[in-house]
Amino acid sequence: MEFKISKELIQELEQLIQTKKDEQLETLLNDLHHADIAEILDELDFDDATYIFKVLDSEKTAEILLELEDDLRENILSRLSPKEIAEELDELETNDAADIIAELSQAKKEEVIQELEDVEHAKDIVDLLRYKEDTAGGIMHKELVKVNENWNVLTCVKEMRIQAENISRVHSIYVVDDEDRLKGRLSLKDLLTTSTKTPIRDVYISKLNYVKVDTEDIEVARIMQKYDLEAIPVVDELGRLVGRITIDDIVDVIKEEADKDYQLAAGITQDVEANDSVLELTKARLPWLLIGMVIEIVASYVLKGNEVAFQKYSTLIIFVPLLSATAGNIGVQASAIVVQGLANGTLKEFSKQYFSKELTVAMISGTIISMFLLLYHSVMYQQYQVGLAISISIIVVILFAATLGTLVPLFLHRNKIDPAIATGPFITTTNDVFGIVLYFTIARLILGF
């Protein structure tokens, strides 16, 4: 059953902290999952949260540290000594430890690394800090099980037992040569059913997926999703095995990318959360609002330039909101599908076949909408020529919006810009201006004003 925080639990914890009953605190919290304890700490003030953190064993608090909200983790880390932080990191896998160290100041980072008891663990953490955080090197674990192709099965099993002691979960057994270059992987079934004297090079599987240390994390996610992998090995520039990436790391990458794309689509220019400050939220939202305002001012001048048309054909102005909304919706729909295709790999670049399909959909949708408009305008206003102008304009504007919505994300993607930008205010406001210009251009050609 899912854990739920109650008001009574928070009050009990606060009372135990106030009376410094540490043993009762430990008894109350030790049976809870570390994610649930992190949720509790987020509900307490900084002082109480830090107190509980110091009471619990580092084996427990190390996992809790990873689950905390960024501001609370930063606050707790600021109240811990380098030695105390090092004790937490000694309990974590290398990539998690590297993520936490990366949040520290340079001076404290060096002090913490010096306090780490496990020298090999410290070396691995320092190695991971060399890589950019959005690459395979930046998210990989150094912990893995590897065997040499020149060993026999018996030696291999002995070495695997030693290596597996420090690994929480063994997904794959990797095979390397004497230079540590990745050669393949071992099947557990083959290992169990093969003679103990058989050389590993005779039984390993050479065909396997891998990524390089500089591969972008989102590309790693795409590869793992495509081939349904639980883990994937990482090699350096020389093809040497340097780490592995597991599915739980990729879930975090996918979530972060989805959050970023969702915010970009909503016109938010930087990563923010609900508990961020008013200033941070304003800075993230304001840029696209200002850009949208400028573009809409241009649209207002287009409307102003057609005042004569409104006086002569008053129904033209009535349909401007409908035209803007329809063009915006079509553009967002088209761009959203392209962005989704680029994200999951089903669409990698411009495709004539896909483009013609999108225009066909837009043509069919535009024709149906224009027929309804023509019928509605004819019945309500009996201005058949004006109704024809509006109907034709709708078709043209929808085709333009679909074209823009399809091509802009592809252009951005080609130029290494996140195409998710094109699914929000950018496409909507751009379609507003060009849609209104096209609307009055066609109306002028048909009505002659």
Tab-separated table of C-alpha atoms in Angstrom:
chain	number	residue	atom	x	y	z
A	1	MET	CA	0.000	0.000	0.000
A	2	GLU	CA	1.274	3.467	-0.898
A	3	PHE	CA	2.672	5.479	1.987
A	4	LYS	CA	0.726	8.614	2.974
A	5	ILE	CA	1.999	11.407	5.214
A	6	SER	CA	-0.417	12.313	7.979
A	7	LYS	CA	-0.586	15.422	10.131
A	8	GLU	CA	-0.323	13.195	13.213
A	9	LEU	CA	2.958	11.662	11.958
A	10	ILE	CA	4.529	15.086	11.370
A	11	GLN	CA	3.462	16.242	14.837
A	12	GLU	CA	4.895	13.070	16.415
A	13	LEU	CA	8.218	13.544	14.618
A	14	GLU	CA	8.441	17.189	15.651
A	15	GLN	CA	7.764	16.193	19.270
A	16	LEU	CA	10.480	13.507	19.200
A	17	ILE	CA	12.956	15.984	17.690
A	18	GLN	CA	12.111	18.610	20.309
A	19	THR	CA	12.644	16.129	23.161
A	20	LYS	CA	15.720	14.623	21.392
A	21	LYS	CA	14.427	11.047	21.583
A	22	ASP	CA	16.756	9.740	18.876
A	23	GLU	CA	16.158	6.037	19.427
A	24	GLN	CA	12.404	6.436	19.042
A	25	LEU	CA	12.984	8.499	15.906
A	26	GLU	CA	15.099	5.725	14.393
A	27	THR	CA	12.546	3.075	15.337
A	28	LEU	CA	9.737	5.098	13.760
A	29	LEU	CA	11.564	5.784	10.484
A	30	ASN	CA	13.843	2.787	9.907
A	31	ASP	CA	11.103	0.557	8.483
A	32	LEU	CA	10.062	3.186	5.936
A	33	HIS	CA	11.351	3.287	2.370
A	34	HIS	CA	13.998	5.956	1.752
A	35	ALA	CA	11.718	7.701	-0.784
A	36	ASP	CA	8.987	7.981	1.873
A	37	ILE	CA	11.441	9.410	4.419
A	38	ALA	CA	12.582	11.968	1.817
A	39	GLU	CA	8.942	12.957	1.353
A	40	ILE	CA	8.602	13.423	5.120
A	41	LEU	CA	11.761	15.559	5.319
A	42	ASP	CA	10.399	17.808	2.563
A	43	GLU	CA	7.422	18.525	4.832
A	44	LEU	CA	9.581	19.536	7.818
A	45	ASP	CA	11.554	22.739	8.266
A	46	PHE	CA	15.271	22.699	7.447
A	47	ASP	CA	16.432	22.355	11.057
A	48	ASP	CA	14.183	19.379	11.814
A	49	ALA	CA	14.997	17.713	8.493
A	50	THR	CA	18.732	18.083	9.120
A	51	TYR	CA	18.344	16.720	12.660
A	52	ILE	CA	16.615	13.552	11.406
A	53	PHE	CA	19.202	13.204	8.655
A	54	LYS	CA	22.018	13.162	11.202
A	55	VAL	CA	20.215	10.717	13.497
A	56	LEU	CA	19.714	8.025	10.859
A	57	ASP	CA	22.450	5.666	9.681
A	58	SER	CA	24.424	6.807	6.610
A	59	GLU	CA	23.449	3.627	4.761
A	60	LYS	CA	19.856	4.886	4.910
A	61	THR	CA	20.474	8.613	4.525
A	62	ALA	CA	22.637	8.153	1.412
A	63	GLU	CA	19.599	6.891	-0.495
A	64	ILE	CA	17.377	9.557	1.076
A	65	LEU	CA	19.758	12.259	-0.158
A	66	LEU	CA	19.046	11.292	-3.771
A	67	GLU	CA	15.283	11.633	-3.314
A	68	LEU	CA	15.224	15.056	-1.658
A	69	GLU	CA	14.071	18.237	-3.369
A	70	ASP	CA	17.042	20.236	-4.670
A	71	ASP	CA	16.750	23.123	-2.199
A	72	LEU	CA	16.464	20.820	0.834
A	73	ARG	CA	19.390	18.658	-0.306
A	74	GLU	CA	21.498	21.786	-0.857
A	75	ASN	CA	20.600	23.053	2.612
A	76	ILE	CA	21.395	19.741	4.309
A	77	LEU	CA	24.704	19.397	2.471
A	78	SER	CA	25.668	22.910	3.569
A	79	ARG	CA	25.212	21.815	7.208
A	80	LEU	CA	27.304	18.646	6.870
A	81	SER	CA	31.082	18.544	7.180
A	82	PRO	CA	33.176	17.188	4.270
A	83	LYS	CA	33.752	14.004	6.296
A	84	GLU	CA	30.001	13.530	6.885
A	85	ILE	CA	29.262	14.041	3.189
A	86	ALA	CA	32.018	11.567	2.286
A	87	GLU	CA	30.407	8.965	4.562
A	88	GLU	CA	27.158	9.372	2.634
A	89	LEU	CA	28.898	9.094	-0.741
A	90	ASP	CA	30.762	5.930	0.276
A	91	GLU	CA	27.345	4.227	0.413
A	92	LEU	CA	26.286	5.327	-3.077
A	93	GLU	CA	27.036	4.069	-6.561
A	94	THR	CA	29.519	6.192	-8.472
A	95	ASN	CA	27.122	8.085	-10.737
A	96	ASP	CA	24.841	9.045	-7.835
A	97	ALA	CA	27.835	10.133	-5.752
A	98	ALA	CA	29.189	12.172	-8.681
A	99	ASP	CA	25.818	13.915	-9.117
A	100	ILE	CA	25.839	15.038	-5.481
A	101	ILE	CA	29.487	16.143	-5.516
A	102	ALA	CA	28.802	18.183	-8.652
A	103	GLU	CA	26.372	20.327	-6.629
A	104	LEU	CA	29.092	21.383	-4.158
A	105	SER	CA	31.442	24.354	-4.398
A	106	GLN	CA	34.870	23.621	-5.864
A	107	ALA	CA	36.604	23.980	-2.484
A	108	LYS	CA	34.181	21.678	-0.655
A	109	LYS	CA	34.210	19.233	-3.564
A	110	GLU	CA	37.964	18.732	-3.167
A	111	GLU	CA	37.666	18.324	0.609
A	112	VAL	CA	34.931	15.697	0.271
A	113	ILE	CA	36.907	13.695	-2.306
A	114	GLN	CA	39.922	13.644	0.041
A	115	GLU	CA	37.716	12.283	2.852
A	116	LEU	CA	36.424	9.313	0.815
A	117	GLU	CA	37.721	6.089	2.387
A	118	ASP	CA	37.524	3.895	-0.717
A	119	VAL	CA	40.317	5.122	-3.011
A	120	GLU	CA	38.990	3.256	-6.058
A	121	HIS	CA	35.530	4.659	-5.444
A	122	ALA	CA	37.017	8.152	-5.259
A	123	LYS	CA	38.915	7.642	-8.534
A	124	ASP	CA	35.757	6.487	-10.279
A	125	ILE	CA	33.803	9.513	-9.024
A	126	VAL	CA	36.523	11.919	-10.194
A	127	ASP	CA	36.535	10.158	-13.566
A	128	LEU	CA	32.775	10.646	-13.956
A	129	LEU	CA	33.033	14.348	-13.120
A	130	ARG	CA	35.056	14.813	-16.334
A	131	TYR	CA	32.013	14.189	-18.512
A	132	LYS	CA	29.158	16.531	-19.367
A	133	GLU	CA	26.049	15.681	-17.376
A	134	ASP	CA	23.885	15.251	-20.496
A	135	THR	CA	26.114	12.572	-22.046
A	136	ALA	CA	26.447	8.833	-21.585
A	137	GLY	CA	29.621	9.439	-19.575
A	138	GLY	CA	27.770	11.788	-17.282
A	139	ILE	CA	25.007	9.314	-16.361
A	140	MET	CA	26.850	5.972	-16.406
A	141	HIS	CA	27.803	3.757	-13.460
A	142	LYS	CA	31.358	2.547	-13.067
A	143	GLU	CA	30.094	-0.545	-11.214
A	144	LEU	CA	29.756	-3.533	-13.556
A	145	VAL	CA	30.791	-7.162	-14.026
A	146	LYS	CA	33.404	-7.818	-16.712
A	147	VAL	CA	35.466	-10.875	-17.596
A	148	ASN	CA	38.490	-11.415	-19.816
A	149	GLU	CA	38.043	-13.339	-23.058
A	150	ASN	CA	41.166	-15.384	-22.231
A	151	TRP	CA	39.782	-16.768	-18.966
A	152	ASN	CA	38.052	-20.115	-18.782
A	153	VAL	CA	34.548	-20.537	-17.368
A	154	LEU	CA	35.766	-21.551	-13.882
A	155	THR	CA	38.001	-18.470	-13.498
A	156	CYS	CA	35.224	-16.340	-14.889
A	157	VAL	CA	32.712	-17.500	-12.264
A	158	LYS	CA	35.191	-16.886	-9.427
A	159	GLU	CA	35.903	-13.343	-10.629
A	160	MET	CA	32.205	-12.622	-11.158
A	161	ARG	CA	31.472	-13.509	-7.539
A	162	ILE	CA	34.097	-11.034	-6.330
A	163	GLN	CA	32.921	-8.207	-8.606
A	164	ALA	CA	29.214	-8.760	-7.903
A	165	GLU	CA	29.675	-8.119	-4.162
A	166	ASN	CA	29.743	-4.359	-4.744
A	167	ILE	CA	26.919	-4.225	-7.281
A	168	SER	CA	23.260	-3.964	-6.328
A	169	ARG	CA	21.981	-5.496	-9.573
A	170	VAL	CA	23.775	-7.473	-12.295
A	171	HIS	CA	22.127	-6.882	-15.671
A	172	SER	CA	24.855	-8.163	-17.959
A	173	ILE	CA	28.288	-9.770	-17.938
A	174	TYR	CA	30.620	-7.978	-20.329
A	175	VAL	CA	33.638	-9.513	-22.044
A	176	VAL	CA	36.829	-7.518	-22.650
A	177	ASP	CA	40.295	-8.215	-24.060
A	178	ASP	CA	43.629	-7.592	-22.344
A	179	GLU	CA	43.400	-3.886	-23.217
A	180	ASP	CA	39.913	-3.626	-21.659
A	181	ARG	CA	38.301	-3.187	-25.081
A	182	LEU	CA	34.683	-4.349	-25.157
A	183	LYS	CA	34.314	-7.601	-27.100
A	184	GLY	CA	30.809	-8.801	-26.250
A	185	ARG	CA	28.632	-10.210	-23.492
A	186	LEU	CA	28.084	-13.523	-21.758
A	187	SER	CA	24.853	-15.485	-21.601
A	188	LEU	CA	24.210	-16.857	-18.107
A	189	LYS	CA	22.698	-19.963	-19.676
A	190	ASP	CA	25.871	-20.604	-21.725
A	191	LEU	CA	27.971	-20.051	-18.619
A	192	LEU	CA	25.989	-22.621	-16.636
A	193	THR	CA	25.875	-25.262	-19.375
A	194	THR	CA	29.478	-25.037	-20.600
A	195	SER	CA	32.487	-26.988	-19.336
A	196	THR	CA	34.458	-25.124	-16.669
A	197	LYS	CA	37.609	-25.424	-18.787
A	198	THR	CA	36.098	-23.791	-21.876
A	199	PRO	CA	37.696	-20.416	-22.777
A	200	ILE	CA	35.312	-17.473	-22.577
A	201	ARG	CA	36.255	-16.386	-26.128
A	202	ASP	CA	34.548	-19.553	-27.400
A	203	VAL	CA	31.174	-18.835	-25.788
A	204	TYR	CA	30.657	-15.058	-25.571
A	205	ILE	CA	28.178	-13.232	-27.814
A	206	SER	CA	29.961	-10.614	-29.905
A	207	LYS	CA	26.828	-8.818	-31.095
A	208	LEU	CA	25.656	-6.206	-28.577
A	209	ASN	CA	24.559	-2.590	-28.441
A	210	TYR	CA	26.825	-0.006	-26.813
A	211	VAL	CA	27.260	3.755	-26.684
A	212	LYS	CA	30.270	6.065	-26.482
A	213	VAL	CA	30.990	8.355	-23.544
A	214	ASP	CA	30.051	11.467	-25.553
A	215	THR	CA	26.722	10.116	-26.833
A	216	GLU	CA	23.888	12.441	-25.784
A	217	ASP	CA	21.759	11.040	-22.957
A	218	ILE	CA	18.536	11.400	-24.946
A	219	GLU	CA	20.095	9.345	-27.776
A	220	VAL	CA	21.023	6.670	-25.222
A	221	ALA	CA	17.383	6.660	-24.100
A	222	ARG	CA	16.224	6.245	-27.704
A	223	ILE	CA	18.568	3.284	-28.295
A	224	MET	CA	17.559	1.546	-25.065
A	225	GLN	CA	13.878	2.084	-25.829
A	226	LYS	CA	14.250	0.821	-29.406
A	227	TYR	CA	16.024	-2.398	-28.417
A	228	ASP	CA	14.182	-2.853	-25.096
A	229	LEU	CA	17.403	-2.872	-23.045
A	230	GLU	CA	17.690	-2.925	-19.254
A	231	ALA	CA	21.331	-1.817	-19.428
A	232	ILE	CA	23.837	-0.731	-22.052
A	233	PRO	CA	27.658	-0.641	-21.870
A	234	VAL	CA	29.631	2.575	-22.405
A	235	VAL	CA	33.004	2.686	-24.153
A	236	ASP	CA	35.615	5.425	-24.469
A	237	GLU	CA	37.280	6.759	-27.626
A	238	LEU	CA	39.497	3.644	-27.834
A	239	GLY	CA	36.610	1.212	-27.422
A	240	ARG	CA	37.503	0.373	-23.824
A	241	LEU	CA	34.687	-0.534	-21.455
A	242	VAL	CA	34.342	2.297	-18.916
A	243	GLY	CA	30.832	1.925	-17.506
A	244	ARG	CA	27.208	0.972	-17.989
A	245	ILE	CA	23.876	2.775	-18.020
A	246	THR	CA	20.824	1.144	-16.451
A	247	ILE	CA	17.142	1.638	-17.141
A	248	ASP	CA	16.513	3.614	-13.918
A	249	ASP	CA	19.023	6.248	-15.092
A	250	ILE	CA	17.243	6.487	-18.435
A	251	VAL	CA	13.827	6.910	-16.804
A	252	ASP	CA	15.230	10.041	-15.116
A	253	VAL	CA	16.553	11.313	-18.478
A	254	ILE	CA	13.208	10.740	-20.203
A	255	LYS	CA	11.328	12.487	-17.377
A	256	GLU	CA	13.664	15.500	-17.443
A	257	GLU	CA	13.428	15.764	-21.236
A	258	ALA	CA	9.638	15.478	-21.126
A	259	ASP	CA	9.446	18.189	-18.434
A	260	LYS	CA	11.725	20.468	-20.470
A	261	ASP	CA	9.777	19.932	-23.706
A	262	TYR	CA	6.480	20.500	-21.917
A	263	GLN	CA	7.739	23.796	-20.510
A	264	LEU	CA	9.172	24.901	-23.865
A	265	ALA	CA	5.855	24.070	-25.517
A	266	ALA	CA	4.136	26.240	-22.917
A	267	GLY	CA	6.512	29.135	-23.614
A	268	ILE	CA	8.700	28.695	-20.509
A	269	THR	CA	12.326	29.341	-21.397
A	270	GLN	CA	14.086	27.629	-18.485
A	271	ASP	CA	13.559	24.719	-16.121
A	272	VAL	CA	11.335	25.779	-13.225
A	273	GLU	CA	9.142	24.096	-10.629
A	274	ALA	CA	6.085	25.130	-8.639
A	275	ASN	CA	8.121	25.831	-5.494
A	276	ASP	CA	10.586	28.183	-7.245
A	277	SER	CA	10.644	31.862	-6.327
A	278	VAL	CA	8.397	34.481	-7.946
A	279	LEU	CA	11.457	36.013	-9.627
A	280	GLU	CA	12.574	32.686	-11.144
A	281	LEU	CA	9.070	31.891	-12.388
A	282	THR	CA	8.707	35.361	-13.904
A	283	LYS	CA	12.100	35.185	-15.646
A	284	ALA	CA	11.145	31.819	-17.149
A	285	ARG	CA	7.729	32.922	-18.427
A	286	LEU	CA	8.199	36.555	-19.439
A	287	PRO	CA	10.445	36.255	-22.554
A	288	TRP	CA	7.907	34.455	-24.744
A	289	LEU	CA	5.097	36.662	-23.451
A	290	LEU	CA	7.055	39.737	-24.581
A	291	ILE	CA	7.861	38.154	-27.952
A	292	GLY	CA	4.198	37.224	-28.368
A	293	MET	CA	3.174	40.765	-27.497
A	294	VAL	CA	5.465	42.235	-30.182
A	295	ILE	CA	4.171	39.782	-32.811
A	296	GLU	CA	0.551	40.521	-31.889
A	297	ILE	CA	1.243	44.273	-32.170
A	298	VAL	CA	2.264	43.576	-35.778
A	299	ALA	CA	-1.039	41.730	-36.232
A	300	SER	CA	-2.938	44.731	-34.839
A	301	TYR	CA	-1.325	46.977	-37.471
A	302	VAL	CA	-2.484	44.564	-40.172
A	303	LEU	CA	-6.033	44.861	-38.821
A	304	LYS	CA	-5.746	48.629	-38.640
A	305	GLY	CA	-4.662	48.731	-42.291
A	306	ASN	CA	-7.912	47.060	-43.296
A	307	GLU	CA	-10.380	49.387	-41.556
A	308	VAL	CA	-11.999	50.245	-44.909
A	309	ALA	CA	-12.752	46.552	-45.483
A	310	PHE	CA	-14.445	46.298	-42.066
A	311	GLN	CA	-16.680	49.253	-42.842
A	312	LYS	CA	-17.740	47.766	-46.172
A	313	TYR	CA	-17.774	44.068	-45.183
A	314	SER	CA	-18.373	44.015	-41.435
A	315	THR	CA	-18.516	40.215	-41.167
A	316	LEU	CA	-14.828	39.943	-42.086
A	317	ILE	CA	-13.782	41.084	-38.600
A	318	ILE	CA	-16.135	38.592	-36.926
A	319	PHE	CA	-14.182	35.639	-38.285
A	320	VAL	CA	-10.670	36.903	-37.444
A	321	PRO	CA	-10.601	35.180	-33.965
A	322	LEU	CA	-11.850	31.940	-35.502
A	323	LEU	CA	-9.211	32.109	-38.221
A	324	SER	CA	-6.398	32.812	-35.700
A	325	ALA	CA	-7.492	30.023	-33.354
A	326	THR	CA	-7.867	27.483	-36.174
A	327	ALA	CA	-4.479	28.332	-37.684
A	328	GLY	CA	-2.835	28.150	-34.255
A	329	ASN	CA	-4.411	24.779	-33.468
A	330	ILE	CA	-3.454	23.265	-36.830
A	331	GLY	CA	0.115	24.545	-36.469
A	332	VAL	CA	0.485	23.202	-32.931
A	333	GLN	CA	-0.961	19.812	-33.933
A	334	ALA	CA	1.408	19.503	-36.899
A	335	SER	CA	4.481	20.595	-34.927
A	336	ALA	CA	3.610	18.361	-31.956
A	337	ILE	CA	3.542	15.260	-34.169
A	338	VAL	CA	6.866	16.198	-35.806
A	339	VAL	CA	8.508	16.857	-32.417
A	340	GLN	CA	7.205	13.522	-31.140
A	341	GLY	CA	8.591	11.773	-34.233
A	342	LEU	CA	11.993	13.416	-33.769
A	343	ALA	CA	12.022	12.440	-30.095
A	344	ASN	CA	11.220	8.752	-30.602
A	345	GLY	CA	13.265	8.368	-33.791
A	346	THR	CA	10.377	7.614	-36.185
A	347	LEU	CA	11.153	10.864	-38.028
A	348	LYS	CA	14.799	11.886	-38.395
A	349	GLU	CA	14.758	14.490	-41.160
A	350	PHE	CA	12.584	16.079	-43.819
A	351	SER	CA	10.504	13.482	-45.661
A	352	LYS	CA	8.517	14.313	-48.808
A	353	GLN	CA	6.166	11.444	-48.047
A	354	TYR	CA	5.413	12.680	-44.533
A	355	PHE	CA	5.143	16.317	-45.669
A	356	SER	CA	2.646	15.436	-48.401
A	357	LYS	CA	0.658	13.351	-45.891
A	358	GLU	CA	0.479	16.315	-43.477
A	359	LEU	CA	-0.630	18.669	-46.263
A	360	THR	CA	-3.296	16.156	-47.332
A	361	VAL	CA	-4.641	16.016	-43.774
A	362	ALA	CA	-4.609	19.825	-43.633
A	363	MET	CA	-6.378	20.069	-47.024
A	364	ILE	CA	-9.128	17.678	-45.968
A	365	SER	CA	-9.580	19.421	-42.604
A	366	GLY	CA	-9.525	22.868	-44.222
A	367	THR	CA	-12.061	21.894	-46.866
A	368	ILE	CA	-14.527	20.507	-44.316
A	369	ILE	CA	-14.149	23.561	-42.040
A	370	SER	CA	-14.486	25.984	-44.980
A	371	MET	CA	-17.678	24.273	-46.176
A	372	PHE	CA	-19.247	24.673	-42.755
A	373	LEU	CA	-18.198	28.339	-42.682
A	374	LEU	CA	-19.541	29.017	-46.160
A	375	LEU	CA	-22.865	27.419	-45.249
A	376	TYR	CA	-23.047	29.263	-41.928
A	377	HIS	CA	-22.159	32.661	-43.443
A	378	SER	CA	-24.596	32.192	-46.314
A	379	VAL	CA	-27.478	31.348	-43.983
A	380	MET	CA	-26.731	34.022	-41.370
A	381	TYR	CA	-25.629	36.963	-43.517
A	382	GLN	CA	-26.603	36.176	-47.138
A	383	GLN	CA	-23.282	37.675	-48.323
A	384	TYR	CA	-22.206	34.865	-50.594
A	385	GLN	CA	-19.091	36.527	-52.025
A	386	VAL	CA	-17.815	37.436	-48.564
A	387	GLY	CA	-18.546	33.894	-47.377
A	388	LEU	CA	-16.551	32.537	-50.326
A	389	ALA	CA	-13.604	34.807	-49.465
A	390	ILE	CA	-13.644	33.651	-45.841
A	391	SER	CA	-13.892	29.977	-46.815
A	392	ILE	CA	-11.027	30.104	-49.304
A	393	SER	CA	-8.919	32.048	-46.783
A	394	ILE	CA	-9.460	29.355	-44.159
A	395	ILE	CA	-8.194	26.640	-46.500
A	396	VAL	CA	-5.087	28.646	-47.445
A	397	VAL	CA	-4.351	29.617	-43.840
A	398	ILE	CA	-4.713	26.007	-42.634
A	399	LEU	CA	-2.341	24.785	-45.366
A	400	PHE	CA	0.154	27.495	-44.409
A	401	ALA	CA	-0.112	26.645	-40.687
A	402	ALA	CA	0.415	22.931	-41.377
A	403	THR	CA	3.450	23.735	-43.547
A	404	LEU	CA	4.953	25.991	-40.880
A	405	GLY	CA	4.161	23.505	-38.111
A	406	THR	CA	5.883	20.711	-40.027
A	407	LEU	CA	8.957	22.501	-41.370
A	408	VAL	CA	9.919	24.724	-38.415
A	409	PRO	CA	10.608	21.847	-35.942
A	410	LEU	CA	12.635	20.043	-38.623
A	411	PHE	CA	14.639	23.207	-39.297
A	412	LEU	CA	15.301	23.742	-35.581
A	413	HIS	CA	16.303	20.094	-35.115
A	414	ARG	CA	18.701	20.291	-38.063
A	415	ASN	CA	20.336	23.362	-36.498
A	416	LYS	CA	20.708	21.689	-33.072
A	417	ILE	CA	17.904	23.733	-31.455
A	418	ASP	CA	15.266	21.964	-29.360
A	419	PRO	CA	12.264	21.622	-31.738
A	420	ALA	CA	9.858	21.640	-28.762
A	421	ILE	CA	10.068	25.459	-28.974
A	422	ALA	CA	7.951	25.210	-32.128
A	423	THR	CA	4.993	23.553	-30.392
A	424	GLY	CA	3.979	26.517	-28.264
A	425	PRO	CA	3.675	30.308	-28.436
A	426	PHE	CA	6.162	30.573	-31.324
A	427	ILE	CA	3.993	28.678	-33.776
A	428	THR	CA	0.737	30.167	-32.467
A	429	THR	CA	1.769	33.825	-32.643
A	430	THR	CA	3.564	33.397	-35.982
A	431	ASN	CA	0.470	31.821	-37.490
A	432	ASP	CA	-1.602	34.695	-36.109
A	433	VAL	CA	0.303	37.320	-38.077
A	434	PHE	CA	0.738	35.399	-41.321
A	435	GLY	CA	-2.800	34.037	-41.103
A	436	ILE	CA	-4.307	37.512	-40.822
A	437	VAL	CA	-2.115	38.790	-43.688
A	438	LEU	CA	-3.200	35.885	-45.910
A	439	TYR	CA	-6.831	36.352	-44.854
A	440	PHE	CA	-7.023	39.964	-45.953
A	441	THR	CA	-4.899	39.416	-49.054
A	442	ILE	CA	-7.310	36.770	-50.346
A	443	ALA	CA	-10.346	38.782	-49.263
A	444	ARG	CA	-8.963	41.839	-51.144
A	445	LEU	CA	-8.416	39.776	-54.299
A	446	ILE	CA	-11.959	38.370	-54.245
A	447	LEU	CA	-13.886	41.396	-52.940
A	448	GLY	CA	-11.754	44.131	-54.563
A	449	PHE	CA	-11.481	46.599	-51.661
